[in-house]
Coordinates of C-alpha atoms in Angstrom, one line a residue:
Chain A
V1 CA 43.2 90.9 17.8
A2 CA 43.1 94.7 19.1
G3 CA 44.8 96.2 16.2
L4 CA 42.5 93.9 13.4
A5 CA 39.7 94.6 15.4
S6 CA 40.7 98.5 15.3
V7 CA 40.0 98.4 12.2
N8 CA 37.6 95.7 12.1
A9 CA 33.9 96.0 12.7
E10 CA 33.5 92.6 13.7
V11 CA 36.1 90.3 15.0
R12 CA 36.3 86.9 17.0
L13 CA 38.5 85.3 19.8
V14 CA 38.0 81.6 19.5
C15 CA 39.8 80.4 23.0
R16 CA 40.8 77.0 23.4
T17 CA 37.6 76.5 26.5
A18 CA 34.4 78.4 26.9
E19 CA 35.7 78.8 30.8
Q20 CA 38.5 81.2 28.7
A21 CA 35.7 82.3 26.7
T22 CA 33.7 83.6 29.7
A23 CA 36.4 84.7 32.0
L24 CA 37.3 87.0 28.7
S25 CA 34.2 88.5 28.1
A26 CA 33.5 89.7 31.6
E27 CA 36.7 90.8 32.8
R28 CA 38.1 91.5 28.7
I29 CA 41.2 91.3 30.5
D30 CA 43.0 88.6 29.4
R31 CA 45.5 88.8 32.6
R32 CA 48.6 86.4 32.1
Y33 CA 50.6 87.1 29.0
L34 CA 49.0 91.2 28.8
P35 CA 47.7 92.3 31.5
G36 CA 47.6 96.2 30.7
V37 CA 45.6 96.1 27.5
R38 CA 41.5 95.4 27.0
L39 CA 40.2 93.4 24.5
P40 CA 38.4 96.3 22.6
D41 CA 34.1 95.7 22.8
N42 CA 34.1 94.9 18.6
V43 CA 36.3 91.1 19.7
R44 CA 33.4 88.8 20.8
L45 CA 34.9 85.8 22.7
T46 CA 33.8 82.4 21.4
H47 CA 35.5 78.6 21.6
L48 CA 36.9 76.2 20.4
G49 CA 33.6 73.6 21.3
D50 CA 31.2 76.1 19.3
S51 CA 31.1 74.7 16.1
D52 CA 29.7 77.8 14.0
A53 CA 32.8 79.9 16.1
L54 CA 34.4 80.4 11.9
L55 CA 30.9 80.5 10.5
G56 CA 31.3 83.8 8.3
C57 CA 34.5 85.1 8.7
A58 CA 36.6 85.8 5.1
L59 CA 40.1 86.0 7.2
V60 CA 41.6 83.2 10.0
A61 CA 44.5 84.4 11.4
L62 CA 45.8 81.3 13.9
A63 CA 47.8 81.9 16.8
I64 CA 49.4 78.7 18.1
P65 CA 51.9 77.2 19.3
S66 CA 53.8 74.5 17.1
K67 CA 53.0 71.7 19.4
A68 CA 48.8 72.5 18.2
R69 CA 49.1 72.2 14.7
G70 CA 48.2 68.7 14.4
P71 CA 44.8 68.6 17.1
I72 CA 44.2 72.4 15.1
S73 CA 43.7 71.4 11.9
E74 CA 41.1 68.8 12.6
W75 CA 38.5 71.3 13.9
L76 CA 39.6 73.5 11.7
A77 CA 39.5 71.8 7.8
P78 CA 35.7 71.6 8.5
R79 CA 34.7 75.1 9.5
L80 CA 36.5 76.7 7.1
D81 CA 33.7 78.9 5.0
A82 CA 34.5 78.5 1.1
G83 CA 36.9 80.5 0.0
A84 CA 38.5 81.4 4.1
G85 CA 41.5 83.8 3.2
V86 CA 44.4 81.8 6.7
L87 CA 46.8 83.6 7.9
S88 CA 49.1 82.3 9.8
L89 CA 50.8 84.1 12.7
T90 CA 53.1 81.1 14.4
K91 CA 57.4 80.7 13.8
G92 CA 58.1 77.0 14.2
L93 CA 58.5 74.3 12.5
D94 CA 55.6 71.2 12.2
P95 CA 56.7 69.2 15.8
N96 CA 56.0 66.3 13.7
T97 CA 57.3 66.4 10.5
G98 CA 59.8 69.2 10.6
Q99 CA 57.9 71.1 7.7
R100 CA 57.5 74.7 7.5
L101 CA 54.3 75.4 8.9
G102 CA 52.7 77.7 6.4
Q103 CA 53.6 75.0 4.0
A104 CA 52.3 72.1 6.1
W105 CA 49.1 74.0 6.0
M106 CA 49.2 74.8 2.4
E107 CA 49.4 71.1 2.4
L108 CA 46.0 70.1 4.9
L109 CA 44.1 73.3 3.7
G110 CA 44.2 73.1 -0.8
P111 CA 44.6 75.4 -3.3
D112 CA 40.5 76.6 -1.9
H113 CA 41.9 78.2 1.2
P114 CA 44.6 80.7 0.4
L115 CA 48.3 81.1 2.6
C116 CA 49.7 83.1 3.5
V117 CA 52.6 83.6 7.0
L118 CA 52.8 87.3 9.3
T119 CA 56.2 87.8 10.4
G120 CA 58.3 90.4 11.8
P121 CA 59.8 91.8 14.8
N122 CA 55.9 92.4 16.4
H123 CA 56.6 92.0 20.5
A124 CA 52.9 92.0 21.2
E125 CA 54.3 93.4 24.4
E126 CA 54.4 95.8 22.4
V127 CA 52.6 96.1 19.6
A128 CA 48.9 96.4 22.2
A129 CA 50.7 98.8 23.4
G130 CA 50.5 100.9 20.6
Q131 CA 54.1 101.5 20.8
P132 CA 55.0 101.6 15.8
T133 CA 56.3 98.5 14.6
A134 CA 56.3 96.7 11.1
A135 CA 55.7 93.0 10.3
V136 CA 55.7 91.7 6.4
V137 CA 53.4 89.1 4.9
A138 CA 54.2 86.5 2.8
G139 CA 52.7 83.7 0.9
D140 CA 49.0 83.8 -1.7
P141 CA 49.9 87.2 -3.1
G142 CA 45.9 88.4 -2.9
L143 CA 45.1 87.6 0.6
G144 CA 48.7 89.3 1.2
E145 CA 46.9 92.6 -0.2
R146 CA 44.3 91.9 1.7
V147 CA 45.9 91.3 4.8
Q148 CA 47.4 94.4 4.1
T149 CA 44.3 96.2 4.0
L150 CA 42.9 95.0 7.1
L151 CA 46.0 95.3 9.5
N152 CA 48.0 98.5 8.5
S153 CA 47.9 101.5 10.0
S154 CA 50.3 104.2 11.0
R155 CA 51.5 102.3 14.4
F156 CA 51.7 99.1 12.7
R157 CA 52.8 98.9 8.8
V158 CA 52.3 95.9 6.8
Y159 CA 55.5 95.3 4.0
W160 CA 54.8 92.4 1.1
N161 CA 57.6 89.9 0.7
D162 CA 57.8 87.4 -2.3
D163 CA 60.5 85.0 -0.5
L164 CA 57.5 82.6 1.3
V165 CA 60.3 80.0 2.4
G166 CA 62.9 82.8 2.8
V167 CA 60.2 84.4 6.0
E168 CA 59.3 81.4 6.7
L169 CA 62.6 79.8 7.5
A170 CA 63.9 83.2 8.9
A171 CA 61.1 82.8 11.4
A172 CA 61.7 79.3 13.0
A173 CA 65.8 80.1 12.6
K174 CA 65.8 82.9 14.9
N175 CA 64.1 82.3 17.4
V176 CA 66.6 78.9 18.0
V177 CA 69.6 81.9 17.8
A178 CA 67.9 84.1 20.5
V179 CA 67.9 81.3 22.8
A180 CA 72.2 80.6 23.0
A181 CA 71.7 85.0 23.0
G182 CA 69.8 84.2 25.8
M183 CA 72.6 81.7 26.8
S184 CA 75.2 84.6 26.1
D185 CA 72.7 86.7 28.9
G186 CA 72.8 84.2 31.3
L187 CA 76.3 83.6 31.3
G188 CA 76.8 87.0 32.1
L189 CA 78.8 88.0 29.1
G190 CA 78.4 90.8 27.8
D191 CA 76.7 93.1 24.9
N192 CA 80.0 93.2 23.0
A193 CA 79.5 88.8 23.0
K194 CA 76.5 89.1 22.1
A195 CA 76.2 91.0 19.5
S196 CA 79.3 89.3 17.9
L197 CA 76.9 86.0 19.2
I198 CA 73.6 87.7 16.1
T199 CA 76.1 88.8 13.5
R200 CA 76.8 84.6 12.7
G201 CA 73.5 83.7 13.9
L202 CA 71.8 85.6 10.5
A203 CA 75.0 84.0 8.6
E204 CA 73.7 80.7 9.9
M205 CA 70.4 81.0 9.3
T206 CA 70.9 83.1 5.5
R207 CA 73.0 79.5 4.9
L208 CA 69.7 77.7 5.7
G209 CA 67.2 79.4 3.8
E210 CA 69.7 80.0 0.6
A211 CA 69.8 76.7 0.8
C212 CA 66.2 75.8 0.8
G213 CA 65.5 78.0 -2.0
G214 CA 65.1 81.2 -0.2
R215 CA 66.8 84.6 -0.7
A216 CA 69.3 86.2 1.0
A217 CA 67.9 90.1 0.2
T218 CA 64.6 88.6 2.8
F219 CA 67.2 87.7 6.0
R220 CA 68.2 91.0 5.2
G221 CA 65.5 92.6 6.0
L222 CA 62.5 92.9 8.8
A223 CA 61.5 88.7 9.0
G224 CA 65.6 88.5 9.2
M225 CA 67.7 90.7 11.1
G226 CA 64.5 92.6 12.0
D227 CA 62.6 90.2 14.1
L228 CA 66.4 88.8 15.4
V229 CA 67.7 92.0 17.1
A230 CA 63.8 91.9 18.0
T231 CA 63.8 88.9 19.4
C232 CA 67.8 88.8 20.8
T233 CA 67.6 92.5 22.1
S234 CA 64.4 92.6 23.9
R235 CA 63.3 91.8 27.1
H236 CA 59.4 90.6 26.3
S237 CA 61.1 87.6 24.2
R238 CA 60.7 84.3 25.5
N239 CA 63.4 82.6 23.3
R240 CA 65.8 85.0 24.8
R241 CA 64.6 84.7 28.6
A242 CA 64.7 80.9 27.5
G243 CA 68.2 80.6 27.1
E244 CA 69.1 82.3 29.5
L245 CA 67.3 80.6 32.2
I246 CA 69.7 78.1 31.3
A247 CA 72.3 79.2 31.5
Q248 CA 71.0 79.5 34.8
G249 CA 70.9 76.3 35.6
T250 CA 66.6 75.2 34.6
P251 CA 66.9 72.3 33.3
A252 CA 65.1 72.8 29.2
A253 CA 63.2 70.1 30.5
E254 CA 60.9 73.0 32.5
V255 CA 61.5 76.4 31.6
E256 CA 58.2 76.5 29.7
E257 CA 56.0 75.8 32.2
R258 CA 58.5 77.7 34.1
L259 CA 58.1 81.2 31.4
G260 CA 54.3 80.0 31.5
Q261 CA 54.7 80.2 27.9
V262 CA 56.0 78.0 24.1
V263 CA 59.2 78.6 23.6
E264 CA 59.5 77.9 19.7
G265 CA 62.8 78.1 19.8
L266 CA 63.7 74.9 22.0
V267 CA 60.1 73.5 20.0
T268 CA 61.8 73.9 16.8
V269 CA 66.1 73.7 17.3
R270 CA 66.0 69.7 15.8
N271 CA 64.3 69.4 13.0
L272 CA 65.7 72.5 12.0
L273 CA 68.8 70.4 11.9
G274 CA 67.4 67.7 10.2
L275 CA 66.6 70.2 7.5
A276 CA 69.7 72.3 7.4
A277 CA 71.3 68.0 8.0
D278 CA 69.2 67.2 4.5
H279 CA 70.4 70.1 2.5
G280 CA 74.3 69.7 3.8
V281 CA 74.3 73.2 6.0
E282 CA 75.7 73.1 9.1
L283 CA 74.5 75.5 11.8
P284 CA 76.8 76.1 14.9
I285 CA 74.6 78.0 16.9
S286 CA 71.7 76.4 16.5
T287 CA 74.0 73.3 17.0
E288 CA 75.5 73.7 20.3
V289 CA 72.1 75.5 21.2
A290 CA 70.5 71.8 20.7
R291 CA 73.6 70.3 23.0
A292 CA 72.5 72.6 25.8
A293 CA 69.1 72.0 25.8
F294 CA 69.3 68.5 25.2
E295 CA 72.7 66.6 25.6
G296 CA 73.5 68.0 29.2
R297 CA 76.8 70.1 27.2
P298 CA 77.4 73.0 29.5
V299 CA 76.1 75.6 28.5
D300 CA 79.7 77.9 29.1
E301 CA 81.6 75.4 26.9
C302 CA 78.8 75.7 24.0
V303 CA 79.0 79.5 24.4
A304 CA 82.8 79.5 24.7
S305 CA 82.9 76.5 21.6
L306 CA 80.7 79.4 19.8
M307 CA 83.5 82.3 20.5
M308 CA 86.0 80.3 19.1
R309 CA 85.3 79.5 15.7
V310 CA 86.2 81.0 13.5
P311 CA 82.9 83.6 11.5
A312 CA 82.0 82.7 8.0
A313 CA 81.2 86.5 7.8
E314 CA 85.1 87.5 8.5
N315 CA 87.3 86.0 5.0
Chain B
V1 CA 96.3 99.0 27.1
A2 CA 95.6 96.2 29.2
G3 CA 94.5 93.8 26.3
L4 CA 98.1 94.8 25.5
A5 CA 99.7 94.5 28.2
S6 CA 98.4 91.2 29.0
V7 CA 101.0 89.9 26.7
N8 CA 103.7 92.0 25.8
A9 CA 106.9 93.2 27.5
E10 CA 106.1 96.8 27.7
V11 CA 103.3 99.2 26.7
R12 CA 103.3 103.2 26.7
L13 CA 100.1 105.0 27.6
V14 CA 100.6 108.2 26.7
C15 CA 98.3 111.3 28.0
R16 CA 97.4 113.8 26.6
T17 CA 99.3 116.4 29.7
A18 CA 102.0 115.3 32.2
E19 CA 99.5 116.3 34.3
Q20 CA 97.0 113.4 32.8
A21 CA 100.4 110.5 33.3
T22 CA 101.2 111.5 36.8
A23 CA 97.8 111.4 38.8
L24 CA 97.3 108.5 36.1
S25 CA 100.8 107.4 37.5
A26 CA 100.4 107.6 40.4
E27 CA 96.7 105.5 41.1
R28 CA 96.6 104.0 37.6
I29 CA 93.4 104.3 37.7
D30 CA 90.8 106.0 35.4
R31 CA 88.7 107.2 37.4
R32 CA 86.6 109.7 34.6
Y33 CA 86.2 106.5 32.0
L34 CA 87.2 103.5 33.6
P35 CA 87.2 103.7 36.8
G36 CA 87.3 99.9 37.2
V37 CA 90.3 98.9 35.8
R38 CA 93.2 98.6 37.1
L39 CA 96.3 99.4 34.4
P40 CA 99.0 96.6 34.1
D41 CA 102.5 97.0 36.2
N42 CA 104.0 96.6 32.5
V43 CA 101.9 100.2 31.6
R44 CA 104.7 103.0 31.7
L45 CA 102.8 106.5 31.5
T46 CA 103.6 109.3 29.7
H47 CA 102.4 112.4 27.5
L48 CA 102.9 114.8 24.9
G49 CA 105.6 116.5 25.8
D50 CA 108.0 114.5 26.1
S51 CA 109.9 114.3 22.5
D52 CA 110.8 110.5 23.2
A53 CA 107.6 109.7 23.7
L54 CA 108.0 106.9 20.7
L55 CA 110.8 106.4 20.9
G56 CA 111.9 102.7 20.1
C57 CA 107.9 102.1 19.7
A58 CA 107.9 98.9 16.5
L59 CA 104.0 99.7 16.4
V60 CA 101.5 102.9 18.3
A61 CA 98.3 102.9 18.8
L62 CA 96.4 105.9 18.0
A63 CA 93.3 106.0 20.4
I64 CA 92.2 109.5 20.1
P65 CA 89.0 111.6 18.6
S66 CA 88.4 112.4 15.0
K67 CA 88.9 115.8 16.2
A68 CA 93.0 116.0 17.7
R69 CA 93.5 114.7 13.9
G70 CA 95.1 117.6 13.3
P71 CA 97.1 119.0 16.1
I72 CA 97.8 114.8 16.8
S73 CA 99.1 114.9 13.2
E74 CA 101.9 117.3 13.7
W75 CA 102.7 115.6 16.9
L76 CA 103.0 112.5 15.7
A77 CA 104.8 112.7 12.0
P78 CA 108.2 113.7 13.7
R79 CA 108.1 111.4 16.3
L80 CA 108.1 108.0 14.8
D81 CA 110.9 105.2 14.4
A82 CA 112.1 104.1 10.8
G83 CA 109.4 101.8 10.1
A84 CA 106.6 102.1 13.4
G85 CA 103.6 101.1 12.2
V86 CA 100.0 102.6 12.8
L87 CA 97.1 101.2 14.2
S88 CA 93.9 103.7 14.6
L89 CA 91.0 102.7 16.9
T90 CA 88.7 106.1 15.8
K91 CA 85.9 105.3 13.8
G92 CA 85.1 108.0 12.0
L93 CA 86.2 110.6 9.1
D94 CA 88.3 113.2 9.4
P95 CA 86.0 116.3 10.0
N96 CA 87.9 118.6 8.3
T97 CA 88.3 116.7 4.4
G98 CA 85.5 113.9 5.7
Q99 CA 88.7 111.3 4.3
R100 CA 88.7 107.8 6.2
L101 CA 90.9 108.3 9.2
G102 CA 93.2 105.0 7.8
Q103 CA 93.3 106.8 4.4
A104 CA 94.3 110.4 5.2
W105 CA 96.9 108.7 8.2
M106 CA 98.1 107.3 5.0
E107 CA 98.9 110.2 3.0
L108 CA 99.5 111.7 6.1
L109 CA 102.7 108.9 6.9
G110 CA 103.4 107.9 3.4
P111 CA 104.5 103.5 2.4
D112 CA 106.8 103.6 5.2
H113 CA 104.8 103.3 8.1
P114 CA 101.7 100.7 7.5
L115 CA 98.0 101.6 8.5
C116 CA 96.1 99.0 10.0
V117 CA 92.5 99.5 12.1
L118 CA 91.1 97.8 14.3
T119 CA 86.9 97.6 14.7
G120 CA 84.4 95.2 15.8
P121 CA 81.9 95.7 18.6
N122 CA 84.2 96.8 21.0
H123 CA 83.0 98.4 24.2
A124 CA 86.3 99.6 26.4
E125 CA 83.9 98.8 29.6
E126 CA 83.2 94.8 28.9
V127 CA 87.7 94.3 26.7
A128 CA 88.6 95.7 29.6
A129 CA 86.9 93.7 32.5
G130 CA 87.1 90.7 30.1
Q131 CA 84.1 89.8 28.6
P132 CA 84.7 88.1 25.3
T133 CA 84.5 90.1 22.2
A134 CA 85.9 90.1 18.4
A135 CA 87.5 92.3 16.2
V136 CA 88.7 93.1 13.0
V137 CA 91.9 94.0 11.4
A138 CA 92.1 96.3 7.9
G139 CA 95.1 97.5 5.7
D140 CA 98.3 96.7 4.9
P141 CA 98.5 92.8 6.1
G142 CA 101.9 92.1 7.2
L143 CA 101.4 94.9 10.1
G144 CA 97.6 92.7 10.4
E145 CA 99.4 89.8 11.6
R146 CA 101.4 91.2 13.4
V147 CA 98.0 92.6 15.8
Q148 CA 96.6 90.0 15.4
T149 CA 100.0 88.4 16.9
L150 CA 100.6 90.5 20.0
L151 CA 96.0 91.1 20.3
N152 CA 95.0 87.3 19.4
S153 CA 93.7 85.8 22.9
S154 CA 91.3 83.5 24.1
R155 CA 89.0 86.4 25.2
F156 CA 89.8 88.7 22.4
R157 CA 90.0 87.0 19.1
V158 CA 91.1 89.4 16.5
Y159 CA 90.2 88.8 12.9
W160 CA 91.7 90.0 9.3
N161 CA 89.4 91.6 6.7
D162 CA 91.1 93.1 3.6
D163 CA 88.7 94.9 2.7
L164 CA 89.9 97.9 4.9
V165 CA 87.1 100.7 3.0
G166 CA 84.8 98.7 4.1
V167 CA 85.8 98.1 7.5
E168 CA 86.1 101.8 8.5
L169 CA 82.7 102.8 6.3
A170 CA 81.3 100.3 9.0
A171 CA 82.2 101.8 11.2
A172 CA 81.7 105.5 10.7
A173 CA 78.7 105.2 9.4
K174 CA 77.4 102.3 12.2
N175 CA 77.3 105.5 15.7
V176 CA 74.9 107.7 13.4
V177 CA 72.7 104.5 12.8
A178 CA 73.5 104.8 16.8
V179 CA 72.7 108.5 17.3
A180 CA 69.2 107.5 15.5
A181 CA 69.0 104.3 17.6
G182 CA 69.2 105.8 20.8
M183 CA 67.2 109.0 19.2
S184 CA 63.8 105.7 19.4
D185 CA 64.6 105.3 22.2
G186 CA 64.6 108.4 24.1
L187 CA 60.6 108.5 22.2
G188 CA 60.1 105.7 23.9
L189 CA 59.2 103.7 21.1
G190 CA 60.1 100.4 22.6
D191 CA 62.4 97.0 20.9
N192 CA 60.4 96.2 18.1
A193 CA 61.3 99.7 16.5
K194 CA 64.4 99.9 17.5
A195 CA 64.9 96.6 15.8
S196 CA 63.4 97.4 13.1
L197 CA 65.7 101.0 12.6
I198 CA 68.9 98.7 12.9
T199 CA 68.0 96.7 9.9
R200 CA 67.3 100.1 7.6
G201 CA 70.8 100.9 8.9
L202 CA 72.8 98.0 8.3
A203 CA 70.9 98.8 4.9
E204 CA 71.6 102.4 4.5
M205 CA 75.3 101.7 5.5
T206 CA 75.8 98.8 3.5
R207 CA 74.5 101.1 0.3
L208 CA 77.2 103.5 1.1
G209 CA 79.6 101.5 1.5
E210 CA 79.8 99.2 -1.5
A211 CA 79.1 102.7 -3.4
C212 CA 82.6 103.4 -2.1
G213 CA 84.2 100.6 -4.2
G214 CA 83.5 98.1 0.2
R215 CA 81.9 94.8 -0.2
A216 CA 78.8 94.0 1.4
A217 CA 80.0 91.0 2.5
T218 CA 81.9 93.1 5.7
F219 CA 78.9 94.6 6.4
R220 CA 77.0 91.5 6.8
G221 CA 79.9 90.5 9.6
L222 CA 81.5 92.0 12.9
A223 CA 82.6 95.2 11.5
G224 CA 79.4 95.9 10.5
M225 CA 76.2 94.6 11.8
G226 CA 78.3 93.3 14.6
D227 CA 79.4 96.6 15.9
L228 CA 76.1 98.1 15.0
V229 CA 73.9 96.1 17.1
A230 CA 76.5 96.5 20.7
T231 CA 76.3 100.0 20.0
C232 CA 72.2 99.9 19.0
T233 CA 71.1 97.8 21.9
S234 CA 74.4 98.4 25.0
R235 CA 74.4 101.1 27.9
H236 CA 77.7 101.4 27.8
S237 CA 77.7 103.6 23.4
R238 CA 77.2 107.2 23.7
N239 CA 76.8 107.7 20.7
R240 CA 73.1 105.7 21.6
R241 CA 72.8 107.2 24.9
A242 CA 73.6 111.0 22.8
G243 CA 70.3 110.5 20.9
E244 CA 68.3 109.6 23.5
L245 CA 69.6 113.1 25.0
I246 CA 68.6 114.6 21.6
A247 CA 65.2 113.5 22.0
Q248 CA 64.4 114.0 26.1
G249 CA 65.5 117.7 24.5
T250 CA 69.4 118.4 25.4
P251 CA 70.6 120.9 22.4
A252 CA 73.5 118.2 20.2
A253 CA 75.5 120.9 21.2
E254 CA 75.0 120.1 25.3
V255 CA 75.1 116.4 24.6
E256 CA 79.3 115.9 24.4
E257 CA 79.6 117.9 27.3
R258 CA 77.1 116.7 29.0
L259 CA 78.2 112.6 28.5
G260 CA 81.9 114.0 28.7
Q261 CA 82.9 112.0 26.0
V262 CA 83.0 113.2 21.9
V263 CA 80.1 111.5 20.3
E264 CA 81.6 110.3 17.4
G265 CA 78.2 109.9 15.2
L266 CA 77.4 113.4 15.4
V267 CA 80.6 114.6 14.1
T268 CA 80.8 112.1 11.5
V269 CA 77.1 112.9 9.9
R270 CA 77.7 115.7 7.6
N271 CA 80.3 114.4 6.0
L272 CA 79.1 110.8 6.1
L273 CA 76.4 113.4 3.9
G274 CA 78.0 114.6 2.4
L275 CA 79.8 112.0 1.1
A276 CA 77.1 110.1 0.2
A277 CA 76.0 113.0 -1.6
D278 CA 78.7 112.8 -4.0
H279 CA 78.6 108.8 -4.4
G280 CA 73.9 109.4 -5.6
V281 CA 73.0 107.1 -2.5
E282 CA 70.6 108.1 -0.2
L283 CA 71.1 107.6 3.5
P284 CA 67.9 108.5 4.6
I285 CA 68.5 107.8 8.6
S286 CA 71.6 109.3 8.7
T287 CA 69.8 112.1 6.7
E288 CA 67.0 112.7 10.0
V289 CA 69.7 112.5 12.3
A290 CA 71.3 115.5 10.7
R291 CA 67.8 117.2 10.7
A292 CA 67.5 116.7 14.3
A293 CA 69.9 117.4 15.4
F294 CA 71.3 120.4 14.3
E295 CA 68.9 121.9 11.8
G296 CA 66.0 122.0 14.1
R297 CA 63.5 119.7 12.9
P298 CA 61.3 117.6 16.3
V299 CA 63.0 114.1 16.9
D300 CA 59.4 112.7 16.6
E301 CA 59.4 113.5 13.0
C302 CA 61.9 112.6 12.6
V303 CA 61.6 108.7 13.7
A304 CA 57.8 109.5 12.4
S305 CA 59.1 110.1 9.4
L306 CA 61.6 106.8 9.3
M307 CA 59.3 104.7 9.7
M308 CA 56.8 104.9 7.1
R309 CA 59.4 104.7 4.5
V310 CA 59.2 101.8 2.2
P311 CA 61.9 99.4 3.6
A312 CA 63.8 98.9 1.1
A313 CA 65.4 96.0 2.1
E314 CA 61.8 94.2 1.7
N315 CA 60.4 94.3 -1.4

């Protein structure tokens, strides 16, 4: 939002409730998620109860958890201006159908609304603090160009990628690998072990992506390796942190409450394994994450079984 | 050494001087480099002045800085038992000739002495502490199998890779990228920026490796991406730390003294750029590391010029 506001005349932020919008209008600081950042003056606060919330908006960015897609869909579709573009920022799969989120939005909104997804190594805490980063946009080429024009700055570089399938699957799958990396951290296994896990994680993400029609080059780039490395090594990553908590004994069902944030890696892992099974691809790391999180297998056993496995990346 | 000693009857550690060997024999702890680790009882200490230092040794592991290759070569060649294997642990290029170190040892020692290199994400502090990791061995297949048998354990998994060129170039080049990652850390640019840098670093390492006859798969594996990620993100990495110091104002010429350790990334970068020029490959990150370290270009300018560059990994 701050990035958009710095290069555009007017930006609207649609909160869930009128109370949230009022509180944020007054203080202009989100004390819960980004306590150090003041919302620029040209950000206007509104909420889901405002039926004109999107009136006159040429571009609508969706920064919602994957679980909220259903309710937001019903709200969004009738409120979009004719021809308005949609930019999806969520990294995950639809929890109900297992579809890629971009794909799901496209089916819902139809060809009148061009759609793009934005991804890459973009921890919000750092972007908001003005630290430099690079992002990837994929989807509708015309909208992609507009998104680049709207968002590009010397501190936030947006690159175009025409592989929407690869970009979306990389974003969804890397959160699951980050949970595994957090488990390794939680067990105190060190940087060597975590680097091995990240390496095999990218191999497994790439296998799935290629089987689904994505390109290996996407996984070697910012949307794949870049985002994976940032998520697995940063203290800002809630998916990494979730794995750490699980390894230290917090039940998976309590992790989101404990963190106060949605953990897309845990929401996504079972649908990701379903997608992999449909395409005959094995995802050893994601399999162990699901076992540790939902089947009660001890985390140290899960991680040990990964460490003992011959890595497919070697010959 | 500790790893070898845990699975083998006798291991000899050849120190540089008799004084070092005597001190280490008495205390059995290397207070300077690995203060937390006691040498096992079956490690016998000796030194370069002992003309029988290598007598009866079937395998000689070389853990020396690349700069010491010249003097050690003269010492080593006449002392090796007939048929003794050599395992090179140094990640760099020969500072005088720019050759890969394994290649240089093979030319020196000839076909009577099978040679392998061992690499991967293997920070000594963690290996010595018994934290799990994986390594890659490449070179002579028969010796590689012996090395696997000698070193493999549940905590240290050794995988074979038949791409010696790729394995050696990955090891040399990743140290240079780690210096750049440290510069990014030193400037306080955050995890997003560093992840982008690591991503482009792997792309540049891979381009060079393939141009020299190595395989892209090697760079996607433990010897490439695995070691790169570990080196760029670990507090144990002296190459990363060197970049951090340079960004904070320490002259490159003083970094090794300040760290008390050799920084192979700084020793290697100019030869690496020479090799790349011979093969018509551009290495933007290594180029900026050389400029910052040896040509007095301000580090923030070097890193900014990398961040502004269109990444080759995207399309």
